[in-house]
Coordinates of C-alpha atoms in Angstrom, one line a residue:
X1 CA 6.1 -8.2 26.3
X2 CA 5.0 -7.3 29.8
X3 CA 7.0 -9.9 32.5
X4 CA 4.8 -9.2 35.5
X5 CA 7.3 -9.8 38.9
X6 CA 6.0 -12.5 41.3
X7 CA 5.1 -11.7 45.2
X8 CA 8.7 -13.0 46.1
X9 CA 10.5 -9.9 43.9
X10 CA 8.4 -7.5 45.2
X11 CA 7.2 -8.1 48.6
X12 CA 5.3 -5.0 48.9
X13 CA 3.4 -3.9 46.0
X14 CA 0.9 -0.9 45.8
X15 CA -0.7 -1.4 42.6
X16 CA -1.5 1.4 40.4
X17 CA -3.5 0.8 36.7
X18 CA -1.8 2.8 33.7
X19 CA -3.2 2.6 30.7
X20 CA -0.4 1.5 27.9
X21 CA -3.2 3.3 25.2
X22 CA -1.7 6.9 26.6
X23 CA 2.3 6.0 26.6
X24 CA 3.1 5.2 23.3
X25 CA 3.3 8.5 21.2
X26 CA 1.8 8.0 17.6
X27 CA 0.6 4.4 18.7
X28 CA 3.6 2.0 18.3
X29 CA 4.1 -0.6 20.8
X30 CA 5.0 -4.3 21.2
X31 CA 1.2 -5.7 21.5
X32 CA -0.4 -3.6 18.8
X33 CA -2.9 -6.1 19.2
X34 CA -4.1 -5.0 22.7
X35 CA -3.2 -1.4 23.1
X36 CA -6.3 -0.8 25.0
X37 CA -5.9 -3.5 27.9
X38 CA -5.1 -2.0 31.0
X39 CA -2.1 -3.3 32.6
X40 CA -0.6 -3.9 36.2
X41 CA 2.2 -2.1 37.5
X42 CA 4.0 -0.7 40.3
X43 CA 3.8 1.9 42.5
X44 CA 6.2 4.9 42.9
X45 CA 8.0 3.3 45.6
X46 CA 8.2 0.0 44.0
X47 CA 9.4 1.0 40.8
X48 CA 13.2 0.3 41.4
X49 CA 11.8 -3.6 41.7
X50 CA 9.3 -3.3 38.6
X51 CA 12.1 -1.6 35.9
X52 CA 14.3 -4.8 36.3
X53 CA 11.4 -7.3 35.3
X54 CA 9.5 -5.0 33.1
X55 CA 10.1 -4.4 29.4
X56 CA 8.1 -1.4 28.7
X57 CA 7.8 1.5 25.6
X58 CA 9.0 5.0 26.8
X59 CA 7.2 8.4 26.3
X60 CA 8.1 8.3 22.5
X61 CA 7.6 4.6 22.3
X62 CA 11.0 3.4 22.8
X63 CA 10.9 -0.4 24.1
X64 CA 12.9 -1.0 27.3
X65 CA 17.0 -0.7 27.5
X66 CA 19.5 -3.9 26.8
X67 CA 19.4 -6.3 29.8
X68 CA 23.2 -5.4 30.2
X69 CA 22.2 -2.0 31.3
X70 CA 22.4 -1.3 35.2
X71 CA 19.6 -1.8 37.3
X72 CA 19.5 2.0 38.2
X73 CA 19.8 3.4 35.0
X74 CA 16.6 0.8 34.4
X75 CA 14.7 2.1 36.9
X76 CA 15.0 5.7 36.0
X77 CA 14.3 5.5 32.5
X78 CA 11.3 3.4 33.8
X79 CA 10.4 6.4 36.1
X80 CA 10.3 8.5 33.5
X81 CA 8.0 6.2 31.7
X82 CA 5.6 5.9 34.4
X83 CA 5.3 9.4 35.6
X84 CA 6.1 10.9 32.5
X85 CA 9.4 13.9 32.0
X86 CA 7.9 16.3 35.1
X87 CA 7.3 13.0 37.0
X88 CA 3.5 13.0 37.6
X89 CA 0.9 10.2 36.4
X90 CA -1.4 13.2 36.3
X91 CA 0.5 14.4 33.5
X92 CA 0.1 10.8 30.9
X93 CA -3.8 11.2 31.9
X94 CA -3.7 14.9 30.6
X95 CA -1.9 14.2 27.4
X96 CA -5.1 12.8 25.5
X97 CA -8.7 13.7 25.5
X98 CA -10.4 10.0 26.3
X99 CA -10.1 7.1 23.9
X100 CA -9.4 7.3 20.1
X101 CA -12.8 6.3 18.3
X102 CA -10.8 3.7 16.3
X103 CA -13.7 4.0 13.7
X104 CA -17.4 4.3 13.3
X105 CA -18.9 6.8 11.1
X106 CA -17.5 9.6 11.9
X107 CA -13.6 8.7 12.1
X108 CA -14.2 6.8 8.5
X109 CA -16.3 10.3 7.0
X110 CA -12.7 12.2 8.6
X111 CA -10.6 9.3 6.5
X112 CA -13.2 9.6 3.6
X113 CA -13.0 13.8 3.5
X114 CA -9.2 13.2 4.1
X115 CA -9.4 11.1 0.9
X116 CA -10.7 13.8 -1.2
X117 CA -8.8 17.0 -0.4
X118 CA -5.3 14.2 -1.0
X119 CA -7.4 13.3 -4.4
X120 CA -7.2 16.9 -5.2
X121 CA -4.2 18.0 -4.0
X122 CA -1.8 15.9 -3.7
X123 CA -2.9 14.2 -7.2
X124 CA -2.3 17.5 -8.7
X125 CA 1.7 17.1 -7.0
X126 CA 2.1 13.6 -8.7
X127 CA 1.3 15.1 -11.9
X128 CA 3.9 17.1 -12.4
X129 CA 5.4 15.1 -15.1
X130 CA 3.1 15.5 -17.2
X131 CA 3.2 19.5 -17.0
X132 CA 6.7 19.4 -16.9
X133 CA 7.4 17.4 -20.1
X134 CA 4.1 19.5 -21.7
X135 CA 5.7 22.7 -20.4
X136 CA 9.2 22.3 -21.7
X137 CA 7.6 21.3 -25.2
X138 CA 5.6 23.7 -26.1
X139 CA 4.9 27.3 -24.1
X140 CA 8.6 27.0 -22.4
X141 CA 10.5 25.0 -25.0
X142 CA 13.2 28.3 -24.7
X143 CA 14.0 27.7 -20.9
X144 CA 16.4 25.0 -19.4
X145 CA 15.3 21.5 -17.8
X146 CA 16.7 23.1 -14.8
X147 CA 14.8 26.2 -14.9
X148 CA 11.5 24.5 -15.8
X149 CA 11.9 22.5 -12.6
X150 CA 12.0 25.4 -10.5
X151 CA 8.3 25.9 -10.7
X152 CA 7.8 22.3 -10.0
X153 CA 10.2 22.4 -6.9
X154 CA 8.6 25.9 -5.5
X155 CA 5.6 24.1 -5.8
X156 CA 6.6 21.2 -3.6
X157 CA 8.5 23.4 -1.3
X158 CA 5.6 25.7 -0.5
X159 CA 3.3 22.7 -0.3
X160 CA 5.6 21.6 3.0
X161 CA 7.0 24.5 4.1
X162 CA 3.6 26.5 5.2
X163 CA 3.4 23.6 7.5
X164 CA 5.1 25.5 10.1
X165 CA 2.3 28.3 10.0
X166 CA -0.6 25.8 9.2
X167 CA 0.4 23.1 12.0
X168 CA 0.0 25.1 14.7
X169 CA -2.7 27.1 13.5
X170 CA -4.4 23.8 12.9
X171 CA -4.0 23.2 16.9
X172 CA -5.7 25.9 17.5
X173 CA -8.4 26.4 15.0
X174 CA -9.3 23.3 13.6
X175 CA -9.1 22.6 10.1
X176 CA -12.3 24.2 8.4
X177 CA -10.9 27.3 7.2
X178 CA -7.6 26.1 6.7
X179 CA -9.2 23.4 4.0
X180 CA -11.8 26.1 2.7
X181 CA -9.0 28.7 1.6
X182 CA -6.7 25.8 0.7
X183 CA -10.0 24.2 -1.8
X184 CA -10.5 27.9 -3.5
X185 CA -7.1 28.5 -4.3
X186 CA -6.3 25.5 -6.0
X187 CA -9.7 26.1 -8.2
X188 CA -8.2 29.2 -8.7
X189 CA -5.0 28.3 -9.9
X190 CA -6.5 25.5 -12.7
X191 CA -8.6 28.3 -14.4
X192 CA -5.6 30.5 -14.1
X193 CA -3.2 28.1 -15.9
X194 CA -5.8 28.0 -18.8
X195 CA -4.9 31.6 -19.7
X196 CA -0.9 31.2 -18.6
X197 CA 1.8 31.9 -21.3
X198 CA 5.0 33.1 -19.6
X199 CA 7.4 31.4 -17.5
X200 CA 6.4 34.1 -14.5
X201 CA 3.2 33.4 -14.8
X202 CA 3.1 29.7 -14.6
X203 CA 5.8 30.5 -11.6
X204 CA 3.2 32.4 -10.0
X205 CA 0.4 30.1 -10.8
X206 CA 1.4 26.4 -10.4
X207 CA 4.7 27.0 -8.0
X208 CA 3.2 29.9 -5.7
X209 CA -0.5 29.5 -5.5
X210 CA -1.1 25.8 -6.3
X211 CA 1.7 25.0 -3.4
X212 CA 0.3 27.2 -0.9
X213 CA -3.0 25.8 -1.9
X214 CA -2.2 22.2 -1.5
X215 CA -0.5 22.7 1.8
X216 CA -3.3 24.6 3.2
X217 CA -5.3 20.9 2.0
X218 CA -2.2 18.3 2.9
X219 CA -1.6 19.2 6.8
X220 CA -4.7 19.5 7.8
X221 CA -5.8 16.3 6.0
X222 CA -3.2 14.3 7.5
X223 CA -3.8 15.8 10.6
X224 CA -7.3 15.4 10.9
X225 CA -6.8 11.5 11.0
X226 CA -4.7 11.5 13.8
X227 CA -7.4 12.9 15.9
X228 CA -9.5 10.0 15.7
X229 CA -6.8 7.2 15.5
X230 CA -4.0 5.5 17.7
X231 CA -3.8 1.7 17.0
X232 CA -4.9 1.7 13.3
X233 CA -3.5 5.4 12.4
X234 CA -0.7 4.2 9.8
X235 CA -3.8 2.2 8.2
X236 CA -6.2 5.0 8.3
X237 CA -3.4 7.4 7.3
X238 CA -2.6 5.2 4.2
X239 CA -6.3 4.9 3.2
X240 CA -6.3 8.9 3.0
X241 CA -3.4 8.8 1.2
X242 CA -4.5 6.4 -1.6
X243 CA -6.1 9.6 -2.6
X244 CA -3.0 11.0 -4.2
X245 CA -2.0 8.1 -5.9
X246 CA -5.7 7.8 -7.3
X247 CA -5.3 11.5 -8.5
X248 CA -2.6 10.7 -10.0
X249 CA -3.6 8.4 -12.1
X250 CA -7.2 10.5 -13.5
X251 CA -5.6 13.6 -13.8
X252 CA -2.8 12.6 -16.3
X253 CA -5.2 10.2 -18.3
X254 CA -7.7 13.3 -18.4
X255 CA -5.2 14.9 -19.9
X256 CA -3.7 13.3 -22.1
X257 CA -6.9 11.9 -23.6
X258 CA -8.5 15.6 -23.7
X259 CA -5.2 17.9 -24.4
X260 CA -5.3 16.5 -28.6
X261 CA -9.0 17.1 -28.4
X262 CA -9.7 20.3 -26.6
X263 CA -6.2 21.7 -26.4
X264 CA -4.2 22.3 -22.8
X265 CA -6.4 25.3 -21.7
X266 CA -9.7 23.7 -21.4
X267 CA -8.4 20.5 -20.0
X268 CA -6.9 22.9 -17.1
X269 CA -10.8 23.9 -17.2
X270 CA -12.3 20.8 -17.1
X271 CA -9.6 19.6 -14.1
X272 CA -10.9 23.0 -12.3
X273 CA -14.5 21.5 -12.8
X274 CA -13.1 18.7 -11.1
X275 CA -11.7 20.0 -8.2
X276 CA -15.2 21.4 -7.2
X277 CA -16.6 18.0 -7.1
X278 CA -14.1 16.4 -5.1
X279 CA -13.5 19.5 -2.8
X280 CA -17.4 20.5 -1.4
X281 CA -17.9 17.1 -0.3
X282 CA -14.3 16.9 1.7
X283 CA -15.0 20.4 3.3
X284 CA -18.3 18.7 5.2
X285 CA -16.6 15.9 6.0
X286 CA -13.3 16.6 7.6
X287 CA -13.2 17.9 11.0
X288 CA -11.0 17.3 14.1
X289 CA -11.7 16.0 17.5
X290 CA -9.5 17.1 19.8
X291 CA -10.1 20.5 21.9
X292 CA -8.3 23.5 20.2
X293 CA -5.7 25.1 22.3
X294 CA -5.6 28.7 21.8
X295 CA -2.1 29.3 22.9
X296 CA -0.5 27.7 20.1
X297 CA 1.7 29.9 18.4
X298 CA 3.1 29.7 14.2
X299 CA 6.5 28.6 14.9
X300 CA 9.1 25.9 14.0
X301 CA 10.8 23.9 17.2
X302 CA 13.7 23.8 16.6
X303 CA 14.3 22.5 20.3
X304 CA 12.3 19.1 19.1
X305 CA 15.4 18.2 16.9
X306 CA 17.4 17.5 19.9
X307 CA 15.5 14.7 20.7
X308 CA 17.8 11.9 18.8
X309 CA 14.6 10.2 17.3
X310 CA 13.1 12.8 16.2
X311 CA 16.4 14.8 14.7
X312 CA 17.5 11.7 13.0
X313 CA 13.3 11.3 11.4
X314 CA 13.4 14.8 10.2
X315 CA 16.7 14.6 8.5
X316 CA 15.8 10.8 7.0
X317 CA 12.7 12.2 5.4
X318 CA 14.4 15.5 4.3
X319 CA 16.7 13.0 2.3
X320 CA 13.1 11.0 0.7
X321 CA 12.0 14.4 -0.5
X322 CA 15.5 15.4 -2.0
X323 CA 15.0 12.2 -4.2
X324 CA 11.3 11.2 -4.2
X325 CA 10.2 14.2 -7.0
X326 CA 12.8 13.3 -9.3
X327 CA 11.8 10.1 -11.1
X328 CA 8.3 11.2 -11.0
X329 CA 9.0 14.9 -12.7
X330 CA 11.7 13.2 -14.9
X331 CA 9.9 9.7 -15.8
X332 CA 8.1 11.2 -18.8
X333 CA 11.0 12.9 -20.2
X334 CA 13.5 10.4 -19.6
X335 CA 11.2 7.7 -21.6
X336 CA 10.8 10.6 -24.5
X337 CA 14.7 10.7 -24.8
X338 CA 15.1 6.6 -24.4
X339 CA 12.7 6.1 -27.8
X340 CA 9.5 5.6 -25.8
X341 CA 6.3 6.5 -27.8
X342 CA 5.2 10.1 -26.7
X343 CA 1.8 9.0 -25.9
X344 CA 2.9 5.7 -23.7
X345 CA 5.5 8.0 -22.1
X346 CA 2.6 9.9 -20.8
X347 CA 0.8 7.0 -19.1
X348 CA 4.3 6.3 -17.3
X349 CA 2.7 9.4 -14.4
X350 CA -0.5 7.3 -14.2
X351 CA 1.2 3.9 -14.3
X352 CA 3.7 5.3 -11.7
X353 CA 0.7 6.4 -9.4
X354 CA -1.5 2.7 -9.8
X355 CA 1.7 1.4 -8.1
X356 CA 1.4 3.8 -5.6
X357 CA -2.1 2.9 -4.4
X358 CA -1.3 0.0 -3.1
X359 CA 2.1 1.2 -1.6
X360 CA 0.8 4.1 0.2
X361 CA -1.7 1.9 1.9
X362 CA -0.2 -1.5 2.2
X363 CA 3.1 -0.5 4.3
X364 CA 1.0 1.5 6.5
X365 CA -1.2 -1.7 7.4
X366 CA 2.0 -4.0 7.9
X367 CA 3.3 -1.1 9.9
X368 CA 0.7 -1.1 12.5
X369 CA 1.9 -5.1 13.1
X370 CA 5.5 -5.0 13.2
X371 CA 6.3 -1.2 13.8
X372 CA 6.9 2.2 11.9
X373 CA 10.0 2.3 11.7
X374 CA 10.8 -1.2 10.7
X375 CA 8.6 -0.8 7.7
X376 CA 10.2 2.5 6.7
X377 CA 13.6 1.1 6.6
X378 CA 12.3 -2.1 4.1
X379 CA 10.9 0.3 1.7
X380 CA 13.6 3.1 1.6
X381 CA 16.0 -0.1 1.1
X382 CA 13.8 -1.5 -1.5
X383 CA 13.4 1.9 -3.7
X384 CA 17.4 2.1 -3.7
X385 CA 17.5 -1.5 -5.2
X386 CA 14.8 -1.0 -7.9
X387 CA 16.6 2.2 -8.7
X388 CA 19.9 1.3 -9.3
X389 CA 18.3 -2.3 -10.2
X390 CA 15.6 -1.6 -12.7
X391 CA 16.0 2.2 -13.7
X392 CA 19.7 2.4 -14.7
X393 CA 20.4 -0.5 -16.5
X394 CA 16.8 0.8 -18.3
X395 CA 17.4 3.0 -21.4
X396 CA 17.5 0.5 -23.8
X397 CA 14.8 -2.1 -22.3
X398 CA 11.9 -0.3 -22.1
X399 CA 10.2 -3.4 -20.3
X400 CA 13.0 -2.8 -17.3
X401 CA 11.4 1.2 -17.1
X402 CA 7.7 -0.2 -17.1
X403 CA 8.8 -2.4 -14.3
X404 CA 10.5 0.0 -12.3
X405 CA 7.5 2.6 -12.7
X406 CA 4.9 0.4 -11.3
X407 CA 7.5 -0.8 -8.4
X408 CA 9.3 2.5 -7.5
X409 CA 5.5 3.6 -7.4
X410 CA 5.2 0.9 -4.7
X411 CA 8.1 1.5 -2.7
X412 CA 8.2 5.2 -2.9
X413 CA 4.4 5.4 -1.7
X414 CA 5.3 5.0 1.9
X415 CA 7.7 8.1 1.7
X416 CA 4.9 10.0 1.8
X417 CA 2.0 8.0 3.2
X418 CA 4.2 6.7 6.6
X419 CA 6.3 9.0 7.3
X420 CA 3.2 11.3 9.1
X421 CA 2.8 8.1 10.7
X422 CA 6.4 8.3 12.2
X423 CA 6.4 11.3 13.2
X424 CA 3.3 11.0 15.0
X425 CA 4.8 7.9 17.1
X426 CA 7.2 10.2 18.6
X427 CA 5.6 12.6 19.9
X428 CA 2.2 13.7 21.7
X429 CA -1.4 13.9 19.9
X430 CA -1.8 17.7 21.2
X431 CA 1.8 18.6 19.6
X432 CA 1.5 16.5 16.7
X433 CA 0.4 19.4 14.4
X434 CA 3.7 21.6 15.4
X435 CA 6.2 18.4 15.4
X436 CA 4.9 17.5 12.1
X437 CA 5.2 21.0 10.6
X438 CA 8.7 21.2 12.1
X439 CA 10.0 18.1 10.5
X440 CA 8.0 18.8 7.0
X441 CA 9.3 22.8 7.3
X442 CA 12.7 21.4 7.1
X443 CA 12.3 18.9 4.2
X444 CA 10.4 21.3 2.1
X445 CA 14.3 22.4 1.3
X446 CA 15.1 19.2 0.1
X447 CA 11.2 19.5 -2.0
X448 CA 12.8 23.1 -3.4
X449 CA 16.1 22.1 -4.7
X450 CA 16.0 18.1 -5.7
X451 CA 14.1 18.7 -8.8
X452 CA 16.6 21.9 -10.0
X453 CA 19.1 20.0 -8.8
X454 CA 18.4 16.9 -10.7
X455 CA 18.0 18.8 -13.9
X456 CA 21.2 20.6 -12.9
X457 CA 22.7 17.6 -13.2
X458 CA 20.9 16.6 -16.2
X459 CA 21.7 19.6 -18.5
X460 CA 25.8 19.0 -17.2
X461 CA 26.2 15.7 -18.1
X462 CA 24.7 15.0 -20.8
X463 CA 23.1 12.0 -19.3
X464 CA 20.1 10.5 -17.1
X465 CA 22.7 8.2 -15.4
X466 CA 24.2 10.8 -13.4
X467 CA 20.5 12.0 -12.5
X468 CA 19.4 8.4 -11.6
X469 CA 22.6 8.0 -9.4
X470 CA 21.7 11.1 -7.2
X471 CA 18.5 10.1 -6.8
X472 CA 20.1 6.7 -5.6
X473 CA 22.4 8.5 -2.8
X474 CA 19.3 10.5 -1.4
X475 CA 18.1 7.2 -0.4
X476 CA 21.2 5.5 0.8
X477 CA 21.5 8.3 3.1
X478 CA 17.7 8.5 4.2
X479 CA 18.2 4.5 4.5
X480 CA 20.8 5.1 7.2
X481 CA 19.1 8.1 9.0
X482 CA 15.9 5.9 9.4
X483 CA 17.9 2.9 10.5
X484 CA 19.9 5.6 13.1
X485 CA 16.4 6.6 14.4
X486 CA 15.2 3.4 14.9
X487 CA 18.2 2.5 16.8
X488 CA 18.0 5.6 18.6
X489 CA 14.3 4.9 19.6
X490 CA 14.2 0.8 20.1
X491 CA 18.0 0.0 19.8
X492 CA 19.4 -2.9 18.1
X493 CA 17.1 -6.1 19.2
X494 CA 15.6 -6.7 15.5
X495 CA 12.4 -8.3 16.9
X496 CA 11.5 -4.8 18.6
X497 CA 8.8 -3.7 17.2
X498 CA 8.8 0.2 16.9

């Protein structure tokens, strides 16, 4: 809250207006209700009297330091909030390009075209189960879990890693030929996995082309949405990302109802058909809003990672991705082996992904009340219980693996639908693009190895246990990173809202 000093605390005041919409970063703050309102503060001059009343967000949306701190070290950190790192108020009215829309029809056709290209790529990502558990079946039934799943983990690792070329190219482009090369090549790869046989060539296919191909579709997408939102972007993020989750739940039933019909080939066909329905539509309608700035250059900063925050984010959602894949690549398979029906055990991807709709937008709508970060922290903590809750104690009540489907498909949702979000609150609009392909450059690693890892793990032990209990570490860890981050950005005050 703002505590406005009285005449007597400040007997001099020059009053200057700064608008709390352009000092937040993504768009946290402690009154997300009234971002907008301009409020009263003091001048230059007066600030050493202002910082020791004044409770305010810094650049990255950090609420004010502990009341035990010094009353210089609270007036320069307010400084720095005011004026901004190179100490001019010019500078805070440069770093955005007017006010966010907030909605209306064009913001909502960005969410809506956002939607689809998430629908189609992304949907294609929360499939994997069902190719995996197909693949290792029939056409690679001589290769290893472990091997199999390093088509599945190229694929994810490409799908973040080309962030750090498409992020910046994104700042200076735009997104339409980004999402127009991105929307061919995943047609492509559908009608190429109709005629694949070998183990190279589904590498090529579904781990090279289709992750390429769904990153060139997932930044831009993402990114697109934060042009045209501040206050409601975890809610408008979420409502993109509900795509995914809704992919994921068509494209496996397509498939298993069609595969015994029309065999694995033309089902790929069919899905390709698909694609070309969702995709056209999402091409018009996505487009940016913010001018492009030409001198952006393809390249991860590393320099960002010195910021505490935004270090201790990356590394927290590095550590989601190490885990996230695994139950949804092993879910099928691990049903198969526990005495599920075959055919049920293929609705597991779909019944995974329904729980996901309402977690990849729900957490993002509480978020925008009671903060990012805070939100973040409840989930991660709340995937860790149902996992070592409802999954391990699961092999022989299949009951306890239905219910930890549909609420690890919650909980997980926000590890990919807020965590854009997050990032976004930490740094500028205008740098969003690179930041974001910085910290999603770096957990594509995690994206490469998890799944290997997992069935690694898997083909040495014998067991699912051992495979459910890395899966459970990933998220302790991420848990604590996330909770260091917060700390780092709002400190300890549980009531902050960041």
């Amino acid at each position: 809250m703002w505590k406005v000093p009285t005449h007597e605390d400040t007997p001099h005041p020059k009053r200057v207006s700064v608008d709390a919409s352009a000092t937040t970063g993504g768009g946290a703050s402690s009154d997300p209700n009234g971002l907008n309102r301009r409020r009263t503060v003091e001048s230059r001059s007066d600030v050493e009297h202002v910082a020791g009343s004044i409770e305010l967000p810094t650049a990255t949306g950090e609420h004010a330091l502990e009341s035990s701190q010094t009353l210089h070290d609270q007036a320069h950190v307010e400084k720095s909030r005011i004026y901004g790192k190179k100490g001019g108020p010019e500078e805070e009215e440069e770093e955005e390009e007017g006010e966010f829309p907030e909605g209306g029809l064009k913001a909502w056709s960005v969410v809506l075209g956002s939607f689809l290209f998430l629908f189609g790529g992304l949907g294609v990502m929360n499939t994997m189960g069902i190719f995996h558990s197909h693949l290792y079946e029939n056409d690679l039934k001589n290769y290893t879990e472990s091997a199999i799943g390093w088509i599945f983990g190229t694929h994810s690792f490409l799908a973040f890693l080309c962030g750090v070329q498409i992020g910046p190219i994104f700042d200076a482009k735009g997104p339409r030929y980004l999402v127009l090369a991105g929307s061919i090549g995943i047609i492509i790869m559908f009608f190429l996995l109709s005629v694949c046989r070998e183990y190279y060539q589904y590498f090529l296919t579904f781990g090279v082309l289709g992750g390429i191909s769904v990153s060139l579709l997932f930044t831009p997408a993402i990114a697109s949405v934060g042009h045209w939102f501040r206050i409601k972007r975890a809610t408008a993020t979420g409502i993109a990302m509900t795509g995914g989750s809704i992919g994921g739940i068509v494209f496996p039933l397509v498939y298993q109802s069609l595969i015994p019909k029309i065999g694995f080939p033309w089902a790929c066909r069919v899905i390709g058909f698909i694609q070309i329905a969702l995709l056209i539509p999402a091409n018009l309608l996505l487009r940016s809003r913010l001018k492009p700035k030409p001198g952006s250059k393809a390249s991860i900063d590393l320099s960002a990672l010195l910021d505490p925050t935004f270090g201790l984010t990356t590394f927290g959602v590095f550590l989601i991705e190490w885990g996230l894949f695994v139950p949804l690549t092993y879910l099928t398979s691990y049903a198969i082996a526990t005495g599920v029906d075959a055919s049920f055990a293929y609705q597991l991807t779909a019944i995974f992904n329904a729980g996901s709709v309402l977690g990849r937008w729900l957490p993002n709508y509480v978020s925008d009340i009671v903060g990012r970060f805070n939100v973040m922290i409840v989930t991660t903590t709340f995937c860790l219980v149902m996992i070592l809750g409802l999954w391990l104690p699961s092999e022989h009540n299949h009951n306890m693996l239905i219910a930890f489907t549909v609420l690890y498909g919650f909980g997980s949702g926000s590890g990919i639908g807020l965590t854009p979000v997050c990032v976004g609150q930490i740094c500028r609009t205008e740098d969003y693009g690179k930041r974001y392909g910085t910290c999603y450059s770096i957990a594509s690693f995690a994206s490469l190895t998890g799944i290997p890892i997992a069935g690694q793990i898997l083909a040495h032990s014998g067991t699912y246990s051992a495979l459910i209990w890395f899966t459970a570490a990933t998220y302790i860890a991420s848990t604590m990173m996330f909770t260091a981050a917060r700390i780092s950005g709002a400190g300890y005050r549980l009531s902050t809202i960041f």
